[in-house]
Coordinates of C-alpha atoms in Angstrom, one line a residue:
Chain A
M1143 CA 92.8 49.9 0.6
T1144 CA 90.3 52.7 -0.1
G1145 CA 88.4 50.3 -2.4
I1146 CA 88.0 47.7 0.4
V1147 CA 87.0 50.2 3.0
A1148 CA 84.6 51.8 0.6
L1149 CA 83.0 48.5 -0.1
L1150 CA 82.5 47.8 3.6
V1151 CA 81.2 51.3 4.2
E1152 CA 78.7 50.9 1.4
A1153 CA 77.6 47.5 2.6
W1154 CA 77.1 48.8 6.1
A1155 CA 75.2 51.8 4.9
E1156 CA 72.9 49.6 2.8
L1157 CA 72.3 47.3 5.8
R1158 CA 71.4 50.4 7.9
I1159 CA 69.1 51.8 5.3
H1160 CA 67.3 48.4 4.7
K1161 CA 67.4 47.4 8.3
T1162 CA 63.8 46.3 8.5
R1163 CA 63.9 44.1 5.5
I1164 CA 67.3 42.7 6.4
L1165 CA 66.3 42.1 10.0
L1166 CA 63.4 40.0 8.8
A1167 CA 65.6 38.0 6.4
L1168 CA 68.2 37.6 9.1
I1169 CA 65.9 36.4 11.7
G1170 CA 65.4 33.4 9.5
V1171 CA 69.1 33.0 9.0
A1172 CA 69.9 33.5 12.7
L1173 CA 67.3 30.9 13.6
S1174 CA 68.7 28.5 11.0
V1175 CA 72.2 29.0 12.2
A1176 CA 71.0 28.6 15.8
A1177 CA 69.3 25.3 14.9
L1178 CA 72.3 24.1 12.9
T1179 CA 74.7 25.0 15.7
T1180 CA 72.5 23.5 18.4
V1181 CA 72.0 20.3 16.5
V1182 CA 75.8 20.0 15.7
G1183 CA 76.7 21.1 19.3
L1184 CA 74.2 18.8 21.0
G1185 CA 75.1 16.0 18.6
N1186 CA 78.8 16.4 19.3
M1187 CA 78.2 16.6 23.1
A1188 CA 75.9 13.6 23.1
R1189 CA 78.5 11.8 21.0
E1190 CA 81.2 12.9 23.5
G1191 CA 79.0 11.6 26.3
M1192 CA 78.5 8.3 24.7
V1193 CA 82.3 8.0 24.0
Q1194 CA 83.0 8.8 27.6
A1195 CA 80.6 6.0 28.7
Q1196 CA 82.2 3.6 26.3
E1197 CA 85.7 4.7 27.5
Q1198 CA 84.7 4.0 31.0
S1199 CA 83.7 0.4 30.2
G1200 CA 86.3 -0.5 27.5
G1201 CA 89.0 2.2 27.6
R1202 CA 89.9 5.1 25.4
A1203 CA 90.9 4.6 21.8
A1204 CA 93.2 2.8 21.4
T1205 CA 93.3 0.6 24.5
V1206 CA 95.4 -2.6 24.1
S1207 CA 94.8 -5.5 26.4
V1208 CA 97.5 -8.1 26.9
E1209 CA 96.7 -11.6 28.4
V1210 CA 99.0 -14.6 28.7
F1211 CA 97.5 -18.0 29.6
S1212 CA 99.8 -21.0 30.0
A1213 CA 98.6 -24.3 28.8
T1214 CA 99.0 -25.8 32.2
G1215 CA 97.2 -23.0 34.0
Q1216 CA 100.2 -22.7 36.4
D1217 CA 101.2 -19.1 35.9
D1218 CA 103.8 -17.4 38.0
P1219 CA 102.4 -13.9 38.5
A1220 CA 105.8 -12.5 39.3
V1221 CA 107.3 -13.7 36.0
L1222 CA 104.3 -12.4 34.1
Q1223 CA 104.6 -9.1 36.0
A1224 CA 108.3 -8.8 35.1
A1225 CA 107.4 -9.5 31.4
F1226 CA 104.7 -6.8 31.5
D1227 CA 107.0 -4.3 33.1
A1228 CA 109.7 -5.0 30.5
L1229 CA 107.1 -4.6 27.7
V1230 CA 105.9 -1.2 29.0
E1231 CA 109.5 0.1 29.3
R1232 CA 110.7 -1.3 25.9
Y1233 CA 107.9 0.3 23.9
A1234 CA 107.8 3.5 26.0
V1235 CA 104.1 3.2 26.8
E1236 CA 103.1 6.2 28.8
Y1237 CA 99.8 4.9 30.1
A1238 CA 99.7 1.2 31.3
S1239 CA 97.9 -0.6 34.1
R1240 CA 97.5 -4.1 35.3
R1241 CA 94.0 -5.2 35.7
M1242 CA 92.8 -8.2 37.7
F1243 CA 89.4 -9.2 39.1
A1244 CA 89.6 -10.7 42.6
Q1245 CA 87.2 -11.6 45.5
V1246 CA 88.5 -9.7 48.6
P1247 CA 86.9 -10.5 52.0
F1248 CA 85.7 -7.2 53.4
Q1249 CA 84.1 -6.8 56.8
F1250 CA 80.5 -5.5 56.6
P1251 CA 78.3 -4.8 59.6
H1252 CA 76.5 -8.1 59.0
G1253 CA 79.7 -10.1 58.4
V1254 CA 82.6 -10.7 56.1
V1255 CA 81.7 -10.8 52.4
A1256 CA 84.0 -11.8 49.5
T1257 CA 83.5 -8.6 47.4
E1258 CA 84.3 -8.2 43.7
T1259 CA 87.4 -6.0 43.6
T1260 CA 89.1 -4.6 40.6
V1261 CA 92.9 -4.5 41.1
V1262 CA 94.6 -1.8 39.0
D1263 CA 97.5 0.6 38.8
R1264 CA 97.2 4.4 39.2
S1265 CA 97.1 5.1 35.5
Y1266 CA 93.8 3.2 35.2
G1267 CA 91.8 6.1 36.5
E1268 CA 92.8 8.3 33.6
M1269 CA 92.8 5.5 31.0
R1270 CA 89.2 4.5 31.9
R1271 CA 88.0 8.0 32.8
V1272 CA 86.9 6.5 36.2
N1273 CA 84.0 8.6 37.4
L1274 CA 83.9 9.3 41.1
A1275 CA 80.8 10.1 43.1
G1276 CA 82.9 11.3 46.0
G1277 CA 86.5 11.3 47.4
R1278 CA 89.4 10.9 45.1
W1279 CA 91.4 8.6 42.8
F1280 CA 94.5 6.8 44.0
T1281 CA 97.7 8.9 44.5
E1282 CA 101.3 8.0 44.6
A1283 CA 101.2 8.4 48.4
D1284 CA 98.5 5.7 48.5
A1285 CA 100.8 3.3 46.7
A1286 CA 103.6 4.0 49.2
A1287 CA 101.3 3.9 52.4
L1288 CA 101.3 0.9 54.6
A1289 CA 97.5 0.7 55.0
P1290 CA 95.9 -0.1 51.6
A1291 CA 93.6 2.5 50.1
V1292 CA 90.3 1.3 48.6
I1293 CA 87.7 3.0 46.4
I1294 CA 84.3 1.5 47.0
N1295 CA 81.0 1.8 45.1
E1296 CA 77.9 3.5 46.4
A1297 CA 76.3 0.1 47.4
F1298 CA 79.4 -0.7 49.5
H1299 CA 79.3 2.8 51.0
R1300 CA 75.6 2.5 51.9
Q1301 CA 76.3 -0.9 53.6
L1302 CA 79.0 0.7 55.6
G1303 CA 76.4 3.2 56.9
G1304 CA 77.5 6.0 54.5
P1305 CA 80.5 7.3 56.4
D1306 CA 81.9 10.8 55.6
L1307 CA 85.1 10.4 53.6
T1308 CA 86.6 13.5 55.2
A1309 CA 86.7 11.5 58.4
N1310 CA 89.0 8.9 56.8
P1311 CA 86.8 5.9 57.3
V1312 CA 88.4 2.5 57.5
V1313 CA 87.1 -0.9 56.4
Q1314 CA 88.6 -4.2 57.5
I1315 CA 89.9 -6.9 55.1
F1316 CA 89.9 -10.3 56.6
Q1317 CA 92.8 -12.3 55.4
Q1318 CA 94.9 -14.5 57.8
R1319 CA 94.8 -11.4 59.9
P1320 CA 92.6 -8.2 59.7
I1321 CA 94.0 -5.4 57.5
A1322 CA 92.6 -1.9 58.0
A1323 CA 92.0 -0.4 54.5
R1324 CA 91.4 3.3 54.1
V1325 CA 88.3 4.3 52.0
V1326 CA 89.5 7.2 49.8
G1327 CA 86.8 7.4 47.1
I1328 CA 83.4 6.3 46.0
T1329 CA 82.4 5.3 42.4
P1330 CA 78.7 5.5 41.3
D1331 CA 76.7 2.3 41.0
G1332 CA 76.5 1.2 37.4
Y1333 CA 72.9 0.2 37.8
E1334 CA 70.1 0.1 40.4
G1335 CA 70.6 -2.8 42.9
A1336 CA 74.3 -3.1 42.2
M1337 CA 76.3 -5.4 44.5
P1338 CA 79.1 -3.9 46.7
A1339 CA 82.3 -3.6 44.7
A1340 CA 85.8 -2.1 45.3
M1341 CA 89.0 -1.1 43.6
M1342 CA 92.5 -1.2 45.0
L1343 CA 96.1 -0.8 43.8
T1344 CA 98.0 -3.8 42.5
S1345 CA 101.1 -3.0 44.6
Q1346 CA 99.1 -3.1 47.8
Y1347 CA 97.1 -6.1 46.7
E1348 CA 100.4 -8.0 46.2
R1349 CA 102.1 -6.5 49.4
W1350 CA 99.3 -7.9 51.6
G1351 CA 99.2 -11.2 49.8
L1352 CA 95.5 -10.9 49.0
G1353 CA 95.8 -13.0 45.9
G1354 CA 97.1 -16.0 47.7
E1355 CA 98.2 -19.0 45.7
G1356 CA 97.0 -19.8 42.2
G1357 CA 95.0 -16.6 41.7
A1358 CA 93.9 -15.4 38.3
P1359 CA 96.8 -14.0 36.2
P1360 CA 96.7 -10.3 35.7
A1361 CA 96.1 -8.7 32.4
L1362 CA 97.9 -5.6 31.1
E1363 CA 96.0 -2.7 29.7
M1364 CA 97.8 0.1 27.7
W1365 CA 96.5 3.3 26.2
V1366 CA 98.5 4.0 23.0
P1367 CA 98.1 6.2 19.9
A1368 CA 95.6 4.6 17.5
D1369 CA 97.9 5.0 14.5
V1370 CA 100.7 2.9 16.0
E1371 CA 98.5 0.3 17.7
P1372 CA 98.4 -2.4 14.9
A1373 CA 102.2 -2.4 14.6
L1374 CA 102.6 -2.2 18.4
S1375 CA 100.2 -5.1 19.0
A1376 CA 102.0 -7.3 16.5
A1377 CA 105.4 -6.5 18.0
M1378 CA 104.2 -7.2 21.5
T1379 CA 102.6 -10.5 20.5
G1380 CA 105.8 -11.6 19.0
D1381 CA 107.8 -10.5 22.0
L1382 CA 105.6 -12.2 24.6
Q1383 CA 105.3 -15.4 22.5
A1384 CA 109.1 -15.6 22.4
Q1385 CA 109.2 -15.3 26.2
F1386 CA 106.3 -17.7 26.8
P1387 CA 106.5 -20.2 23.9
D1388 CA 104.0 -22.7 25.5
A1389 CA 101.5 -20.0 26.5
H1390 CA 98.6 -18.5 24.6
V1391 CA 99.3 -14.8 24.1
N1392 CA 96.4 -12.6 23.4
V1393 CA 97.1 -8.9 22.5
Y1394 CA 93.9 -7.1 21.3
R1395 CA 92.2 -3.8 21.2
S1396 CA 89.4 -3.6 23.8
D1397 CA 88.1 0.0 23.3
Y1398 CA 84.9 1.0 21.6
A1399 CA 86.6 2.0 18.4
A1400 CA 88.3 -1.3 17.8
W1401 CA 86.0 -2.1 14.9
G1402 CA 85.6 1.4 13.5
D1403 CA 83.8 4.4 14.9
P1404 CA 80.4 3.3 16.1
F1405 CA 79.2 6.8 16.3
E1406 CA 79.8 7.6 12.6
G1407 CA 76.2 6.9 11.8
I1408 CA 75.0 9.4 14.4
Q1409 CA 77.4 12.0 13.1
W1410 CA 76.1 11.5 9.5
A1411 CA 72.5 11.8 10.7
V1412 CA 73.3 14.9 12.7
G1413 CA 75.1 16.4 9.7
G1414 CA 72.2 15.6 7.4
I1415 CA 69.7 17.3 9.6
A1416 CA 72.0 20.3 10.0
G1417 CA 72.4 20.5 6.3
L1418 CA 68.7 20.5 5.7
V1419 CA 68.1 23.2 8.3
L1420 CA 70.7 25.4 6.7
L1421 CA 69.3 24.7 3.2
L1422 CA 65.9 26.0 4.3
G1423 CA 67.5 29.1 5.7
A1424 CA 69.5 29.7 2.5
V1425 CA 66.4 29.3 0.3
G1426 CA 64.5 31.9 2.4
L1427 CA 67.4 34.3 2.2
L1428 CA 67.9 33.8 -1.5
N1429 CA 64.2 34.5 -2.0
I1430 CA 64.4 37.8 -0.1
S1431 CA 67.7 38.8 -1.8
M1432 CA 66.2 38.3 -5.3
V1433 CA 63.2 40.4 -4.5
T1434 CA 65.4 43.1 -3.1
V1435 CA 67.6 43.3 -6.2
K1436 CA 64.5 43.7 -8.4
Y1437 CA 63.4 46.5 -6.1
R1438 CA 66.8 48.1 -6.3
V1439 CA 67.4 48.0 -10.0
R1440 CA 67.0 51.8 -10.3
E1441 CA 69.3 52.4 -7.4
I1442 CA 71.9 50.2 -9.1
G1443 CA 71.6 52.1 -12.3
I1444 CA 72.1 55.4 -10.4
R1445 CA 75.2 54.1 -8.7
R1446 CA 76.5 53.0 -12.1
S1447 CA 76.1 56.5 -13.4
F1448 CA 78.3 57.7 -10.5
G1449 CA 81.1 55.5 -11.6
A1450 CA 80.4 52.2 -9.8
T1451 CA 82.0 49.5 -11.9
S1452 CA 80.2 46.2 -12.4
G1453 CA 82.8 44.6 -10.1
R1454 CA 82.0 47.1 -7.4
I1455 CA 78.2 46.5 -7.8
F1456 CA 78.8 42.7 -7.7
F1457 CA 80.9 42.8 -4.6
G1458 CA 78.7 45.4 -3.0
V1459 CA 75.5 43.3 -3.3
M1460 CA 77.5 40.2 -2.3
L1461 CA 79.1 41.8 0.7
E1462 CA 75.8 43.1 2.0
S1463 CA 74.6 39.6 2.1
V1464 CA 77.8 38.2 3.6
V1465 CA 78.1 41.0 6.3
A1466 CA 74.5 40.5 7.2
T1467 CA 74.6 36.8 7.4
F1468 CA 77.9 36.9 9.3
V1469 CA 76.2 39.0 12.0
A1470 CA 73.2 36.7 11.9
G1471 CA 75.6 33.7 12.3
V1472 CA 77.2 35.2 15.4
V1473 CA 73.7 35.9 16.9
G1474 CA 72.6 32.4 15.9
V1475 CA 75.7 30.8 17.6
M1476 CA 75.1 32.9 20.7
L1477 CA 71.5 31.6 20.8
A1478 CA 72.7 28.0 20.3
V1479 CA 75.2 28.3 23.1
A1480 CA 72.5 29.8 25.4
V1481 CA 70.2 26.8 24.6
V1482 CA 72.9 24.1 24.9
K1483 CA 74.3 25.6 28.1
S1484 CA 70.9 26.0 29.7
P1485 CA 70.8 24.0 33.0
W1486 CA 68.0 21.8 31.7
V1487 CA 69.9 20.7 28.6
Q1488 CA 73.1 20.3 30.5
E1489 CA 71.4 18.0 33.0
L1490 CA 70.2 15.9 30.1
I1491 CA 73.6 15.6 28.6
A1492 CA 75.4 15.1 31.9
Q1493 CA 73.7 11.8 32.7
G1494 CA 76.3 9.1 33.2
I1495 CA 79.2 11.3 32.1
S1496 CA 82.2 12.0 34.3
E1497 CA 83.3 15.2 32.5
L1498 CA 80.7 17.4 31.0
P1499 CA 81.9 18.2 27.5
P1500 CA 82.3 21.9 26.7
F1501 CA 80.3 23.5 23.9
P1502 CA 82.1 22.3 20.8
V1503 CA 84.1 25.1 19.2
E1504 CA 83.8 23.4 15.9
A1505 CA 80.0 23.7 16.1
A1506 CA 80.3 27.4 16.6
L1507 CA 82.8 27.7 13.7
I1508 CA 80.5 25.6 11.5
G1509 CA 77.6 27.8 12.4
I1510 CA 79.4 31.1 11.6
G1511 CA 81.1 29.6 8.6
A1512 CA 77.8 28.1 7.2
A1513 CA 76.1 31.5 7.8
T1514 CA 78.8 33.3 5.8
A1515 CA 78.7 30.7 3.1
V1516 CA 74.9 30.9 2.9
G1517 CA 75.3 34.7 2.7
A1518 CA 77.8 34.4 -0.2
L1519 CA 75.7 31.9 -2.0
A1520 CA 72.5 33.8 -1.5
G1521 CA 74.3 37.0 -2.5
L1522 CA 75.9 35.5 -5.6
I1523 CA 72.7 35.1 -7.7
P1524 CA 71.4 38.6 -6.9
A1525 CA 74.9 40.0 -7.5
L1526 CA 75.0 38.5 -10.9
V1527 CA 71.5 39.9 -11.6
A1528 CA 72.7 43.3 -10.4
V1529 CA 75.7 43.3 -12.7
R1530 CA 73.5 42.4 -15.7
V1531 CA 71.3 45.5 -15.1
K1532 CA 71.4 47.8 -18.1
V1533 CA 72.2 51.2 -16.7
I1534 CA 70.0 53.2 -19.0
D1535 CA 67.0 51.0 -18.5
A1536 CA 67.7 50.9 -14.8
I1537 CA 67.7 54.7 -14.4
R1538 CA 64.3 54.9 -16.2
Y1539 CA 62.9 51.9 -14.3
Chain B
M311 CA 97.4 65.3 -20.1
S312 CA 93.8 66.5 -19.9
A313 CA 91.8 68.2 -22.6
A314 CA 91.7 71.5 -20.7
A315 CA 95.5 71.6 -20.5
T316 CA 96.0 70.8 -24.2
G317 CA 93.1 72.7 -25.5
T318 CA 91.6 69.6 -27.2
P319 CA 87.9 69.1 -26.9
L320 CA 86.6 67.4 -23.8
L321 CA 84.1 65.5 -25.9
E322 CA 84.2 64.9 -29.6
L323 CA 81.8 62.8 -31.6
H324 CA 82.6 61.9 -35.2
D325 CA 79.8 60.4 -37.3
V326 CA 78.3 58.6 -34.4
T327 CA 75.3 56.3 -34.9
R328 CA 73.3 54.2 -32.5
S329 CA 71.1 51.5 -33.8
V330 CA 69.1 48.8 -32.0
H331 CA 68.4 45.4 -33.5
I332 CA 64.9 44.3 -33.3
P333 CA 64.2 40.6 -34.0
D334 CA 62.5 40.0 -37.5
R335 CA 62.6 43.7 -38.3
D336 CA 64.9 46.2 -39.8
P337 CA 67.4 47.8 -37.2
L338 CA 66.0 50.9 -35.5
H339 CA 68.4 53.9 -36.1
I340 CA 68.1 56.1 -33.1
L341 CA 71.1 58.4 -33.8
Q342 CA 72.6 59.0 -37.2
G343 CA 75.8 60.8 -38.2
I344 CA 76.3 62.8 -35.1
D345 CA 79.2 65.3 -35.1
L346 CA 79.7 67.3 -31.9
S347 CA 82.5 68.9 -30.1
I348 CA 82.3 70.1 -26.5
R349 CA 85.1 72.0 -24.7
A350 CA 85.6 72.8 -21.0
G351 CA 83.4 75.7 -19.9
D352 CA 80.9 75.2 -22.8
H353 CA 77.1 75.4 -22.1
V354 CA 75.3 73.4 -24.8
S355 CA 71.7 72.6 -25.0
I356 CA 70.1 69.9 -27.1
Q357 CA 66.4 70.2 -27.8
G358 CA 64.2 67.6 -29.3
R359 CA 60.8 66.0 -29.1
S360 CA 60.1 62.8 -27.2
G361 CA 61.6 59.9 -29.1
S362 CA 64.1 62.0 -31.0
G363 CA 67.1 60.2 -29.4
K364 CA 68.0 62.9 -26.8
S365 CA 68.4 60.4 -23.9
T366 CA 70.4 58.0 -26.1
L367 CA 72.7 60.8 -27.0
L368 CA 73.1 61.8 -23.4
N369 CA 73.9 58.2 -22.4
I370 CA 76.6 58.1 -25.1
L371 CA 78.0 61.4 -23.9
G372 CA 78.0 60.2 -20.4
L373 CA 79.8 56.9 -21.3
L374 CA 76.7 54.9 -20.2
D375 CA 76.3 53.6 -23.7
V376 CA 78.6 53.2 -26.7
P377 CA 78.1 54.2 -30.4
T378 CA 77.2 51.5 -32.9
T379 CA 79.5 53.2 -35.5
G380 CA 81.6 56.3 -35.5
E381 CA 84.0 57.4 -32.8
L382 CA 83.6 59.2 -29.5
Y383 CA 86.7 60.9 -28.0
F384 CA 86.5 61.6 -24.3
D385 CA 89.3 63.9 -23.1
G386 CA 91.1 63.1 -26.3
R387 CA 90.9 59.4 -25.9
P388 CA 88.8 57.1 -28.2
V389 CA 86.1 55.5 -26.1
S390 CA 86.2 52.4 -28.3
S391 CA 89.6 51.7 -26.7
M392 CA 88.2 51.8 -23.2
G393 CA 86.8 48.9 -21.4
E394 CA 83.6 48.9 -19.3
K395 CA 85.6 49.4 -16.1
Q396 CA 87.7 52.3 -17.5
R397 CA 84.5 54.0 -18.8
A398 CA 83.0 53.6 -15.3
I399 CA 86.0 55.1 -13.7
A400 CA 86.2 58.0 -16.2
R401 CA 82.4 58.5 -15.7
G402 CA 82.7 58.6 -11.9
A403 CA 85.6 61.0 -11.9
R404 CA 84.7 63.4 -14.8
V405 CA 81.0 63.3 -15.4
G406 CA 78.1 64.4 -13.3
F407 CA 74.6 63.4 -14.1
I408 CA 71.4 65.3 -13.3
F409 CA 68.2 63.5 -14.0
Q410 CA 64.6 64.7 -14.6
Q411 CA 63.2 62.6 -11.8
F412 CA 66.1 63.6 -9.5
N413 CA 66.8 59.9 -8.8
L414 CA 67.8 60.5 -5.3
L415 CA 68.4 57.4 -3.3
P416 CA 65.4 56.7 -1.0
G417 CA 65.9 56.4 2.7
R418 CA 69.1 58.4 2.7
T419 CA 69.5 61.9 4.0
A420 CA 70.5 64.8 1.7
L421 CA 74.1 64.5 3.0
E422 CA 74.2 60.7 2.4
N423 CA 72.9 61.2 -1.1
V424 CA 75.6 63.7 -1.9
M425 CA 78.2 61.5 -0.3
T426 CA 77.3 58.5 -2.5
P427 CA 79.4 59.4 -5.6
L428 CA 82.4 59.9 -3.3
L429 CA 82.2 56.2 -2.2
Y430 CA 83.5 55.5 -5.7
A431 CA 86.4 58.0 -5.4
R432 CA 89.9 57.3 -4.1
G433 CA 92.2 59.1 -1.7
S434 CA 91.1 62.3 0.0
Q435 CA 87.8 62.5 -1.9
F436 CA 86.8 59.3 -0.2
W437 CA 88.1 59.9 3.2
Q438 CA 86.8 63.5 3.4
R439 CA 83.4 62.6 1.8
E440 CA 81.3 64.0 4.6
R441 CA 83.0 67.3 4.6
L442 CA 83.0 67.7 0.8
A443 CA 79.3 66.7 0.6
A444 CA 78.3 69.1 3.4
R445 CA 80.2 71.9 1.7
M446 CA 78.5 71.2 -1.7
L447 CA 75.1 71.2 0.0
E448 CA 75.9 74.5 1.5
R449 CA 76.9 75.8 -1.9
V450 CA 73.5 75.0 -3.3
G451 CA 71.8 76.6 -0.3
L452 CA 70.8 73.4 1.6
G453 CA 73.4 73.8 4.4
D454 CA 70.5 73.6 6.9
R455 CA 68.9 70.5 5.4
L456 CA 71.8 68.1 5.6
R457 CA 70.0 65.5 7.7
E458 CA 66.6 65.7 5.9
K459 CA 65.4 62.9 3.8
P460 CA 64.4 63.8 0.2
H461 CA 60.7 62.9 0.6
K462 CA 60.4 65.8 3.1
L463 CA 61.8 68.3 0.7
S464 CA 60.2 70.2 -2.2
G465 CA 60.9 69.4 -5.8
G466 CA 63.3 72.3 -6.2
E467 CA 65.2 71.3 -3.1
Q468 CA 65.4 67.7 -4.3
Q469 CA 66.8 68.9 -7.6
R470 CA 69.4 71.0 -5.8
I471 CA 70.5 67.9 -3.9
A472 CA 70.8 66.2 -7.3
I473 CA 72.9 69.1 -8.5
A474 CA 75.1 69.0 -5.4
R475 CA 75.5 65.2 -5.9
A476 CA 76.4 65.7 -9.6
L477 CA 79.1 68.3 -8.7
V478 CA 80.6 66.9 -5.6
R479 CA 83.4 65.1 -7.4
S480 CA 84.2 68.3 -9.4
P481 CA 83.3 66.8 -12.8
R482 CA 84.5 68.3 -16.0
L483 CA 81.3 67.5 -17.8
I484 CA 77.8 68.0 -16.3
L485 CA 75.0 66.2 -18.2
A486 CA 71.5 67.4 -17.3
D487 CA 68.6 65.4 -18.7
E488 CA 65.4 67.5 -18.5
P489 CA 66.6 69.1 -15.2
T490 CA 63.5 71.2 -14.9
G491 CA 61.1 68.6 -16.2
A492 CA 59.6 67.9 -12.9
L493 CA 59.5 71.4 -11.6
D494 CA 57.2 74.4 -11.9
I495 CA 58.4 77.3 -14.1
D496 CA 59.6 79.5 -11.3
T497 CA 61.5 76.8 -9.5
G498 CA 62.9 75.5 -12.8
Q499 CA 64.3 78.9 -13.6
K500 CA 66.0 79.2 -10.2
V501 CA 67.4 75.7 -10.5
M502 CA 68.8 76.4 -13.9
A503 CA 70.3 79.6 -12.8
L504 CA 72.0 77.8 -9.9
L505 CA 73.2 75.0 -12.3
D506 CA 74.6 77.6 -14.7
E507 CA 76.3 79.5 -11.9
V508 CA 78.0 76.5 -10.3
A509 CA 79.0 75.1 -13.7
L510 CA 80.5 78.4 -14.7
E511 CA 82.3 78.6 -11.3
S512 CA 83.9 75.2 -11.7
G513 CA 84.7 75.6 -15.4
A514 CA 82.9 72.4 -16.2
A515 CA 81.1 71.9 -19.6
L516 CA 77.3 71.8 -19.2
V517 CA 75.2 69.8 -21.6
T518 CA 71.4 70.3 -21.1
I519 CA 69.0 68.0 -22.9
T520 CA 65.6 69.5 -22.8
H521 CA 62.4 70.1 -24.8
D522 CA 61.9 73.4 -22.9
A523 CA 62.9 76.4 -25.1
N524 CA 63.4 78.6 -22.1
V525 CA 65.9 76.2 -20.6
A526 CA 67.6 75.7 -23.9
A527 CA 67.9 79.5 -24.3
L528 CA 70.3 79.7 -21.3
A529 CA 73.0 77.8 -23.3
Q530 CA 75.7 79.3 -25.5
R531 CA 75.0 76.9 -28.3
H532 CA 71.7 75.3 -29.1
Y533 CA 71.3 72.0 -31.1
R534 CA 68.2 70.4 -32.3
L535 CA 67.8 66.7 -32.5
G536 CA 65.2 65.3 -34.8
D537 CA 64.8 61.8 -36.1
G538 CA 68.2 61.0 -34.7
I539 CA 70.0 63.7 -36.7
L540 CA 71.7 66.6 -34.9
N541 CA 71.2 70.0 -36.7
A542 CA 73.8 72.6 -37.0
P543 CA 74.3 74.8 -33.8
E544 CA 72.6 78.1 -33.2
L545 CA 74.7 80.5 -31.2
A546 CA 73.1 82.4 -28.4
A547 CA 72.3 86.0 -29.3

């Protein structure tokens, strides 16, 4: 216990005495760590942003899509729906949603327009990270309500005259008779000049008979753990094929990671740059540490004469470096967090992302860990040099 | 059991030699056939010219170096049976060094310099290092200069800090290498008087290596080292 405390006390005293030299050395380390942490942090956040964008378009990893096409083209949606429900229950799938694309006749100020409508279940919002520009996603109450709830895109909203959602605006659907649909949310347009589009719940789509006769069969989407997906897909295919022997059953992964992680390359590139930055910092520190040990040869000899063992000298020199770089690492990480969390950088990252990713904890840990490792590495060679100092020669140095 | 308790010598050298191998030349014999016995409370001086082997002998006595042949007993224990770590621990606990050039650590105050050896101590010596160092500085008359850095002090004051530092762990052996070499005569005498006094007070053995006859005269036994051979002792009158 005394030995460890004494080592720390000695290391701290040395840092205090040589503060100017150490400060200069540590500015380099802190900047290296800040650069490393910023690169890793930004890289991870950018990756997270890209993943979010991909998840919005194709679902999270692993999203399994199930489609059943009969050879005759005469599908009974009710039978298919029952089969899908049974599948979700049998395999205890937590997140599942039907998905169907339909043309729903909405009333616009200039007339009724068949509008592209995505018909989904409530889980779809979470499964696809649906990004809302205003309002809210579908709730359980929406599914139970008599009047259908719809979420429209910004183009649709503009064409309606931009009504305030808090005023519970209503849009008419023209089927055999007009249906008043409540607008509960707004999704951002995917691109400039987007056409009006809407989303509604499957249960209400069916209740109001919006599909009519011979509509497109729904597909089923499920979000399942990636490790069980291959076995699950195979089992579901067999299951459905047994129920629909004459149909073409298609069970496949539709998410971005279906063919491996597409961001692996980016991650390697970011890692490579980070490693290079750190290496430069380490070389600078090593250089200063070597010069310092040469300068301190006499002092090391004097300490040996007081009874400092070679182990104590070794760990003393090493710990000085580690303690100093740890402090530099913490400063560097704080600097990196300040940079990454600055409004300008946040704005850049936030483009097209529903949830702004937090500063990655692993980037901070990598920064501090790398600083400490650099300290240990940069301290190792000077510590070995210090141990090899001949006491007698050192005192006369 | 320590040497003091048993009456055995603190340091005993039997036919100690120290040679250095020089490539393509005959070995250089720095010390030859040294026999020496030092007990607690002794004050011994070793005189010799430059290059006579004084510092090498001091390094062996202080466990900083080991004999090439012969045996050195420290506190009754053969040094040849001690590893580097054990020698370092024994040196820290029982030997205090005073150097000609003071060898104070730059950038540290007088108090920090005196506290330094206590960083290698265990138990209460470590935890009470500040108090012990302050007390020792007071003992050498520098109680009012605790926070001064050495470069602001005179040569005599710096050597007094070095004495306080050498004595702060209550060593049983004080090795002084030309302790007045960097001081004027008057200051040198005062420093030696102080060193003699505190050594006597603590009961530690004091070995002074010097080329100054006046400093050597303060010891109870005088040795002369010439060409690596230690001559028979002369007792003080």
